[in-house]
Short mmCIF file of C-alpha atoms in Angstrom, two decimals:
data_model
loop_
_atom_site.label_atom_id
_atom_site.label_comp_id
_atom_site.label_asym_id
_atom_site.label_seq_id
_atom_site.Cartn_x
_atom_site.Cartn_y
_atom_site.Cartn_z
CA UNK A 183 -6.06 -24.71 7.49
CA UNK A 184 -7.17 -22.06 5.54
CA UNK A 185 -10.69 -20.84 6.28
CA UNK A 186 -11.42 -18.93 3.24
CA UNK A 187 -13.06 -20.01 0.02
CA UNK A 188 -10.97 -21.20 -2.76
CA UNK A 189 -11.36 -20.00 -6.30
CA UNK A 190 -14.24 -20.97 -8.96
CA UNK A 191 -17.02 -21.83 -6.70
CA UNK A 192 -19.03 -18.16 -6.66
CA UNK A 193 -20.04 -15.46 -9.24
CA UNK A 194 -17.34 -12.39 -8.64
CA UNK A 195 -14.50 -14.54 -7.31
CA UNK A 196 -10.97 -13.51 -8.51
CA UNK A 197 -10.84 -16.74 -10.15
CA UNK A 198 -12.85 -14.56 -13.05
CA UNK A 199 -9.97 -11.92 -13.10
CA UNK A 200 -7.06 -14.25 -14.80
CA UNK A 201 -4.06 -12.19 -15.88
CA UNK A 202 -4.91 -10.02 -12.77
CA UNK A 203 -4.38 -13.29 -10.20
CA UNK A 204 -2.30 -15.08 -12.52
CA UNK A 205 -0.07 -12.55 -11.96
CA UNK A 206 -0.13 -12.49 -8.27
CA UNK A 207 -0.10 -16.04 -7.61
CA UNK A 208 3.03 -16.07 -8.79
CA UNK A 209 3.77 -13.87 -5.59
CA UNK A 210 6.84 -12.74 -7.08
CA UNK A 211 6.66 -8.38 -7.27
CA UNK A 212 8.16 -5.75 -8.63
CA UNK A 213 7.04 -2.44 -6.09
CA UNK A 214 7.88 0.86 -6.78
CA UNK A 215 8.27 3.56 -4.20
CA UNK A 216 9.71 4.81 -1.31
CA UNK A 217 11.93 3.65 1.53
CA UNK A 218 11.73 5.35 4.50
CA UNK A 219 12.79 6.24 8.21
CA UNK A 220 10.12 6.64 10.73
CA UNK A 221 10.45 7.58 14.49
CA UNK A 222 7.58 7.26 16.96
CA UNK A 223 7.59 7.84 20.97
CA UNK A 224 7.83 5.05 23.51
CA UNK A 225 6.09 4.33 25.32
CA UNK A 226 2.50 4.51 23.63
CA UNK A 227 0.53 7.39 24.38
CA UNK A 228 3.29 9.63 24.55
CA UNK A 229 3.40 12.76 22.87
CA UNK A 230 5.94 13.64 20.61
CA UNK A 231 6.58 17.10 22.57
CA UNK A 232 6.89 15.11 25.81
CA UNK A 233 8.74 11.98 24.57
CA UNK A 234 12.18 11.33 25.95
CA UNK A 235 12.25 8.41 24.15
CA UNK A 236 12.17 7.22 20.47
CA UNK A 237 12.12 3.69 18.62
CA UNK A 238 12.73 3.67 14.82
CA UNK A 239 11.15 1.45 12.20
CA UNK A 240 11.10 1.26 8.44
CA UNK A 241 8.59 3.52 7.02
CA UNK A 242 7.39 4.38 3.50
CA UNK A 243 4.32 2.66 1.95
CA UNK A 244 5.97 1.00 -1.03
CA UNK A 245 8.48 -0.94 1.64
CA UNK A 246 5.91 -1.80 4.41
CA UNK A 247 3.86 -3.28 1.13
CA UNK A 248 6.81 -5.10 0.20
CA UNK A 249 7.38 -6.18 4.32
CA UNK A 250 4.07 -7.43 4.35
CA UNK A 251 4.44 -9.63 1.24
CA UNK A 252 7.45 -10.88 2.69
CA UNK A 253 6.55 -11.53 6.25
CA UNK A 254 3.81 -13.57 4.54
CA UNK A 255 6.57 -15.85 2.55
CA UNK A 256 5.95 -13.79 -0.60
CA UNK A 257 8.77 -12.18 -2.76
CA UNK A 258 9.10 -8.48 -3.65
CA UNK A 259 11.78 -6.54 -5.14
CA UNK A 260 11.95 -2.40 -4.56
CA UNK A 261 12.72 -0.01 -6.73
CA UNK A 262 13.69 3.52 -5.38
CA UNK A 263 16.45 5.79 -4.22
CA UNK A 264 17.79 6.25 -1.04
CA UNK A 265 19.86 9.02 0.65
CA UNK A 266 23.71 7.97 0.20
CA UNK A 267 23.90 8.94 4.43
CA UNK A 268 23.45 7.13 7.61
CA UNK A 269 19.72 7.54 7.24
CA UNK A 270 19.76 5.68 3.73
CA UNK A 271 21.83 2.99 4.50
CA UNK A 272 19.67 2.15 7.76
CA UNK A 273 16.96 1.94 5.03
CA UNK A 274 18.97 -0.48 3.16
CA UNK A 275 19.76 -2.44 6.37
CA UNK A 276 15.60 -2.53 7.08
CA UNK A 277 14.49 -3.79 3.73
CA UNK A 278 17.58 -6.50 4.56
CA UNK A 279 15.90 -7.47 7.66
CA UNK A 280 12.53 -8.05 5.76
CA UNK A 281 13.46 -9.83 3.08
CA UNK A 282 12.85 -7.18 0.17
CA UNK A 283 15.51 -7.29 -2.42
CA UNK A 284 16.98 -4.09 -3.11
CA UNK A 285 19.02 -4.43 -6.13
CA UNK A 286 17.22 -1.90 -7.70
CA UNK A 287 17.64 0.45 -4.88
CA UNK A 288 19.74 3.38 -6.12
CA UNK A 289 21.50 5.67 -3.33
CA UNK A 290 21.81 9.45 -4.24
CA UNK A 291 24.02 11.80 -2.94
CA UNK A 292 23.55 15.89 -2.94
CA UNK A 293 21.06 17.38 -1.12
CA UNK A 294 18.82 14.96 -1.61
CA UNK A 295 17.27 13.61 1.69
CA UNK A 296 14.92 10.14 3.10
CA UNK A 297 11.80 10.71 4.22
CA UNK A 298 11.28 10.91 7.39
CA UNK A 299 7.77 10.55 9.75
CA UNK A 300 7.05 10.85 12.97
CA UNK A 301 3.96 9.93 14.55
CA UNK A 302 2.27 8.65 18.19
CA UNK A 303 0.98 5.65 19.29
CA UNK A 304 -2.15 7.70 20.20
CA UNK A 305 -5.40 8.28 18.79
CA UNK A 306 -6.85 11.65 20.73
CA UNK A 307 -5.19 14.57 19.10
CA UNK A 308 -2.94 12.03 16.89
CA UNK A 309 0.32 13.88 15.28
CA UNK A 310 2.14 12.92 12.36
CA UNK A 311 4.78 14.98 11.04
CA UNK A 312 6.34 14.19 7.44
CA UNK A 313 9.66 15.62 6.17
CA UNK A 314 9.46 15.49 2.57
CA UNK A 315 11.35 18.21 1.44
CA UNK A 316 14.08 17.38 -1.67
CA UNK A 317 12.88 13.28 -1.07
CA UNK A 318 15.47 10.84 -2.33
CA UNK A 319 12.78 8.77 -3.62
CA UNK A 320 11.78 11.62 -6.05
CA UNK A 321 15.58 10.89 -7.54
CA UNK A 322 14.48 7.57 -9.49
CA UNK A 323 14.87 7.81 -13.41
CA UNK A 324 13.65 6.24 -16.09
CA UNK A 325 17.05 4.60 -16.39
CA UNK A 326 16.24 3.55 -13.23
CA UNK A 327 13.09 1.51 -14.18
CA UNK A 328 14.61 0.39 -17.54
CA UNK A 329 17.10 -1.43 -15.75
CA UNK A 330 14.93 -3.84 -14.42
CA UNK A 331 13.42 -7.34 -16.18
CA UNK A 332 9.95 -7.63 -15.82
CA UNK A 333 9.50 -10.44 -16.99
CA UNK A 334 11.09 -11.71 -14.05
CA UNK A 335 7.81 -10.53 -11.58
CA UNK A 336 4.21 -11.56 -11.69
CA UNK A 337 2.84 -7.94 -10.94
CA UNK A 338 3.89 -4.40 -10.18
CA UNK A 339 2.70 -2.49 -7.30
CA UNK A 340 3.07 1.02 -6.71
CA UNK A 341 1.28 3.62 -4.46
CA UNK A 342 0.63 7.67 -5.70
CA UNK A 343 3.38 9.30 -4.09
CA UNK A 344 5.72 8.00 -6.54
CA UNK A 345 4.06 9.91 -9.21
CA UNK A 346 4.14 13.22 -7.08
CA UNK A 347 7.47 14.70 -8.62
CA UNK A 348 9.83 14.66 -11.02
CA UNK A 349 11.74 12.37 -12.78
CA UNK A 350 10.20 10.36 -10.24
CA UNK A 351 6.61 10.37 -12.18
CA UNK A 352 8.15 9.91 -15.52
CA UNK A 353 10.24 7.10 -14.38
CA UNK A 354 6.80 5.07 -12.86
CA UNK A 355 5.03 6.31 -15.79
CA UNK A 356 7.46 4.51 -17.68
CA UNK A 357 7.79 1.40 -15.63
CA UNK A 358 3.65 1.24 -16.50
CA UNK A 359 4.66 0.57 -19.89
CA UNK A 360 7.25 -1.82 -19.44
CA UNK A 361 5.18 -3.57 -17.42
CA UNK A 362 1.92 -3.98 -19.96
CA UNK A 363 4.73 -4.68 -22.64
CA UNK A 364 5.86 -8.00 -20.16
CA UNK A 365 2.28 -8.67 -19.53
CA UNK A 366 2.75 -7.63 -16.13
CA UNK A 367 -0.89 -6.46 -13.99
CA UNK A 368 -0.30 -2.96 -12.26
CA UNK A 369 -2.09 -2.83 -8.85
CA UNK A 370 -2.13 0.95 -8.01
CA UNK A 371 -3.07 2.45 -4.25
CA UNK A 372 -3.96 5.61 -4.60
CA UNK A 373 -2.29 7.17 -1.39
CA UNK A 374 -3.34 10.71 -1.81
CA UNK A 375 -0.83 12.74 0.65
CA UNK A 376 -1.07 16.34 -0.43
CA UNK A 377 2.26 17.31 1.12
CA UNK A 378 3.74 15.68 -1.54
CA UNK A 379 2.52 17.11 -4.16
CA UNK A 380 2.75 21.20 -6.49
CA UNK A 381 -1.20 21.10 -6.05
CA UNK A 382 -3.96 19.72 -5.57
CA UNK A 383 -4.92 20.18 -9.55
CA UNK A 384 -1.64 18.90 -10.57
CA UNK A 385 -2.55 15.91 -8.28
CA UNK A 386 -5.93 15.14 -9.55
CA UNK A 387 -5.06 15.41 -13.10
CA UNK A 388 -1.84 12.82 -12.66
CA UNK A 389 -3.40 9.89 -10.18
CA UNK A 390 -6.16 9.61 -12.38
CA UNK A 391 -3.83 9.13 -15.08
CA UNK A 392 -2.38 6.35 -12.92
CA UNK A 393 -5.48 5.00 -11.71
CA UNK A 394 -6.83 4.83 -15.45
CA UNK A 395 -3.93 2.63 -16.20
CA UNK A 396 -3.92 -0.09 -13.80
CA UNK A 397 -5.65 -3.61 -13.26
CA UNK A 398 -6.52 -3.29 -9.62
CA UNK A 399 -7.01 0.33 -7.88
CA UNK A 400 -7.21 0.60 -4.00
CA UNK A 401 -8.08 3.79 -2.56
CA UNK A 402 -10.27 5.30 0.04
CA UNK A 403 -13.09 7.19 -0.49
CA UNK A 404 -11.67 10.63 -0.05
CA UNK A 405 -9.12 9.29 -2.46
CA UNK A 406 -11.55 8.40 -4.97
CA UNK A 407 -13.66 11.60 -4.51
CA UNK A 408 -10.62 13.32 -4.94
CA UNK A 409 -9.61 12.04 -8.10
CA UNK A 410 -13.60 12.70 -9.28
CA UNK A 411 -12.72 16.36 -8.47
CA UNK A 412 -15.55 16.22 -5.47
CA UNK A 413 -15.74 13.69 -2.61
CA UNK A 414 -19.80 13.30 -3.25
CA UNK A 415 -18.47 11.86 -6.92
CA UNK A 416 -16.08 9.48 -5.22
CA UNK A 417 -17.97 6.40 -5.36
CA UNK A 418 -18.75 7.30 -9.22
CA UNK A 419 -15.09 7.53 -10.30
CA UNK A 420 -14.54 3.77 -8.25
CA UNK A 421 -17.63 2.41 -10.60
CA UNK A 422 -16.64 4.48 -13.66
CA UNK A 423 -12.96 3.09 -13.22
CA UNK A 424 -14.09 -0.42 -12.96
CA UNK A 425 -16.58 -0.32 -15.73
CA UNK A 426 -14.03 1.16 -18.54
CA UNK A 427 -10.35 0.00 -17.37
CA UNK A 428 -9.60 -1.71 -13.80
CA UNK A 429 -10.47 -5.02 -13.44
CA UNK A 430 -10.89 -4.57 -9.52
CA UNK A 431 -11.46 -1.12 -7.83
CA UNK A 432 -11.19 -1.45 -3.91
CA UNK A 433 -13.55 1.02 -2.21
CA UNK A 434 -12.62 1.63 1.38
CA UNK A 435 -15.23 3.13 3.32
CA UNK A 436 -12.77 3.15 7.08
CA UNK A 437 -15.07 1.35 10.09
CA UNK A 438 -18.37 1.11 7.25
CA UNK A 439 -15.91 -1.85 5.45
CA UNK A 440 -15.34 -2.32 2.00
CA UNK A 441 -17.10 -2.03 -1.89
CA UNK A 442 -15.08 -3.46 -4.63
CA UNK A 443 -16.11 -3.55 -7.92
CA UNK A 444 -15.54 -5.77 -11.01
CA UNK A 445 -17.17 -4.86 -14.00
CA UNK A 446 -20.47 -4.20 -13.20
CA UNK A 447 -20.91 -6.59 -9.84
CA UNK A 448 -20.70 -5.04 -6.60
CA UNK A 449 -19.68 -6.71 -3.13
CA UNK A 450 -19.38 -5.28 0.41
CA UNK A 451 -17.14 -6.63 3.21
CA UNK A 452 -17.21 -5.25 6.97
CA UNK A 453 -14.13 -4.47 9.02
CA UNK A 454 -12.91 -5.97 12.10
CA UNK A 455 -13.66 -4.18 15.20
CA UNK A 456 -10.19 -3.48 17.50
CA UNK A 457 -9.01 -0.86 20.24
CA UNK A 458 -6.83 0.89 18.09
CA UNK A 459 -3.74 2.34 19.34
CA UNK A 460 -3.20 4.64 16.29
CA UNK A 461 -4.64 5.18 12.55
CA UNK A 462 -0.73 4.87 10.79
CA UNK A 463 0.08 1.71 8.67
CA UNK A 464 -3.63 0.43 7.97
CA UNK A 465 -3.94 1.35 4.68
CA UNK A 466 -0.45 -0.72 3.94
CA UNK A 467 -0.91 -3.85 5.93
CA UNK A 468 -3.87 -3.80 4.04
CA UNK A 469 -2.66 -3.98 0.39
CA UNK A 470 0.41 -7.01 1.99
CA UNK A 471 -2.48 -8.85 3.35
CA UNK A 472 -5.03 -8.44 0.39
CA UNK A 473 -2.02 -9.52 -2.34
CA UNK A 474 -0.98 -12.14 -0.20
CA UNK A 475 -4.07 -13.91 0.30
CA UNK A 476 -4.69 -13.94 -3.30
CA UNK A 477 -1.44 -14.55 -4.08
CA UNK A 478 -2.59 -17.94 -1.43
CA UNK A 479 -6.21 -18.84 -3.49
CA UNK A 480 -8.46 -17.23 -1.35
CA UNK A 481 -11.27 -15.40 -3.05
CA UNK A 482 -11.35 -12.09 -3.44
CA UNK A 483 -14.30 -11.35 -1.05
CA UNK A 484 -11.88 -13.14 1.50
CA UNK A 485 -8.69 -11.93 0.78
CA UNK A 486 -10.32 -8.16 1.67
CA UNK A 487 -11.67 -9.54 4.90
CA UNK A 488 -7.79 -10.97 5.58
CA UNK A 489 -6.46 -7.75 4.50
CA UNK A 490 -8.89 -5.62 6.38
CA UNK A 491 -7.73 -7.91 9.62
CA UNK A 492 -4.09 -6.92 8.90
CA UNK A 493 -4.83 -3.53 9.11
CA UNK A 494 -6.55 -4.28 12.46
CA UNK A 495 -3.30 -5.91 13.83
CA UNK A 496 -1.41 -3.02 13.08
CA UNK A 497 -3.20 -0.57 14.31
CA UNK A 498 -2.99 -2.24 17.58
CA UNK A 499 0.53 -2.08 17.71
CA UNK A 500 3.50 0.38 17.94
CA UNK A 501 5.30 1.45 14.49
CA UNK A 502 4.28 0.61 10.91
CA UNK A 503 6.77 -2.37 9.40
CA UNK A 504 7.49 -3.75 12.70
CA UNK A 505 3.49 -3.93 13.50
CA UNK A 506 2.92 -5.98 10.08
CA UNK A 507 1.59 -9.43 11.16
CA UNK A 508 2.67 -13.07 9.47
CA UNK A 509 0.72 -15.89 8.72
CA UNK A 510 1.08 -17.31 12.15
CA UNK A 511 -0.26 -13.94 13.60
CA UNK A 512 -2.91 -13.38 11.01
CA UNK A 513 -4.53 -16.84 11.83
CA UNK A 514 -4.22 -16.08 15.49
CA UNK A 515 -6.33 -13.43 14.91
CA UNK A 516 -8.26 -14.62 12.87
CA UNK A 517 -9.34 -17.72 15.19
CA UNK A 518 -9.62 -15.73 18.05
CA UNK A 519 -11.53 -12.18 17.20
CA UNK A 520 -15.15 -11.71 16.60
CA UNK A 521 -15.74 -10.24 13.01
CA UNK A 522 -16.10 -9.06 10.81
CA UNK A 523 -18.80 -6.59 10.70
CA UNK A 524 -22.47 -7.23 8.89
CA UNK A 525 -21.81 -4.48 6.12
CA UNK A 526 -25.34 -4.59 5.54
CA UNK A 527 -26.16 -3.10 8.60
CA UNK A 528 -23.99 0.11 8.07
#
């Protein structure tokens, strides 16, 4: 049984928000973005420097999105480019085991390369390391993106690393349009990771582009302050965005929970308090579990509390994708963990 409110009952429920969550309920998506391979050392708490041994999971967050949707009975469809090598096709092979469908998954050849991370199942003195270097995912086209039908989805999700290089950011530019012109919603994370990008400038200037473009905007508050140019004017940008353009801005605040904004109404959710075991894959078990629980009827206040528990299952786990929770996991938790958190009381 669902334990969540259900839509029209409350002022600020998504039920106000109708091509936005008419467009997820379908739970049918079109995501754009990477694919990737990470690596992290077994058993947890070992350090990469020290490990002898290695397990390997999908990485990237456009798939683990898409894993999470799926692993939640949802339907998503990726579209990228992958490195025509070993470490490409075990890409392919992942999104096979979790259900995305990669039709629109191009492989590359050349020098192009995956992305690779590695990171530890550790919090003191954490590591991640992120080849990024000549990405395949940077390889998508706008050919790429006019291939696909949009009418065929009920939303597009991306994240801001596709718009970090070129053709890549022309190509999801692109796909922005084609999307309005199908009446698709564009739910946009910001997912600020400098390494990816010329500059910070050349960053700024494009995600707010992005974010000024889309329906629903998640991003934390570094992210927004970033985008404002100064993280003191973070908070700003997230009203200012909501107020002229997005019809939800998602404000997350890390262990002080939640504000999202629609229009000019405000709500704050809390967190849900776990021994993590490392920071990595929070902010995309987040977005699966948020998407999916509207894409379910829950309200929007509840469908950030469900999200925000995802990201508390996987951080309590080894590895990103295989961390990501399903319904039967989520409700486990759900039913058995105190939470969440009185935002009120900081």
């Amino acid at each position: 049984m669902k334990t969540g409110k259900r839509p029209g009952h409350d002022k600020g429920e998504v039920s106000e928000v109708s091509n936005l969550v008419d467009g997820i309920r379908q739970n049918n998506f079109l995501i754009i973005g990477r694919a990737g391979m990470d690596f992290f050392p077994h058993p947890p708490g070992t350090k990469t420097e020290e490990a002898e041994v290695f397990h390997s999971g999908l990485g990237g967050s456009a798939a683990n999105t898409g894993a999470g949707i799926c692993r939640f009975g949802g339907k998503a469809a990726l579209v990228t480019s992958v490195s025509d090598d070993s470490v490409g096709r075990y890409c392919l092979n992942q999104l096979d085991k979790y259900g995305l469908d990669r039709r629109h998954v191009k492989s590359v050849g050349g020098e192009a390369r995956n992305s690779l991370a590695v990171y530890e199942t550790l919090l003191d003195g954490h590591q991640s390391v992120i080849y990024r270097n000549g990405a395949a995912d940077f390889q998508m086209t706008v050919e790429d993106v006019e291939a696909v039908d949009y009418a065929a989805y009920g939303a597009l999700i991306t994240a801001g690393t596709v718009f970090a290089a070129e053709p890549s950011r022309s190509a999801a530019f692109h796909a922005f349009d084609l999307a309005k012109k199908a009446g698709l919603p564009i739910i946009f994370d910001v997912d600020y990771r400098p390494y990816s990008w010329p500059s910070p400038q050349v960053a700024e200037e494009v995600l707010s582009k992005a974010g000024a473009l889309a329906d629903m905007i998640v991003g934390n508050d570094e992210e927004f302050g970033f985008m404002a140019g100064d993280v003191a004017k973070g908070l700003g940008k997230a009203k200012e965005l909501a107020h002229n353009s997005a019809e939800v801005v998602i404000y997350k605040m890390g262990p002080e929970g939640a504000i999202t904004y629609q229009g000019d109404s405000e709500t704050r959710t809390g967190i849900y308090k776990v021994d993590a075991l490392k920071p990595t894959g929070a902010g995309d078990s987040f977005m699966a579990g948020l998407i999916a629980a509207i894409a379910a009827g829950y309200d929007l206040d509840d469908a950030i509390l469900r999200g925000s528990a995802c990201a508390a299952i996987v951080v309590g786990k080894p590895g990103c994708a295989p961390a990501l929770p399903d319904l039967t996991q989520l409700e486990d938790f759900l039913m058995t963990h105190p939470g969440p958190t009185d935002p009120s009381k900081g």
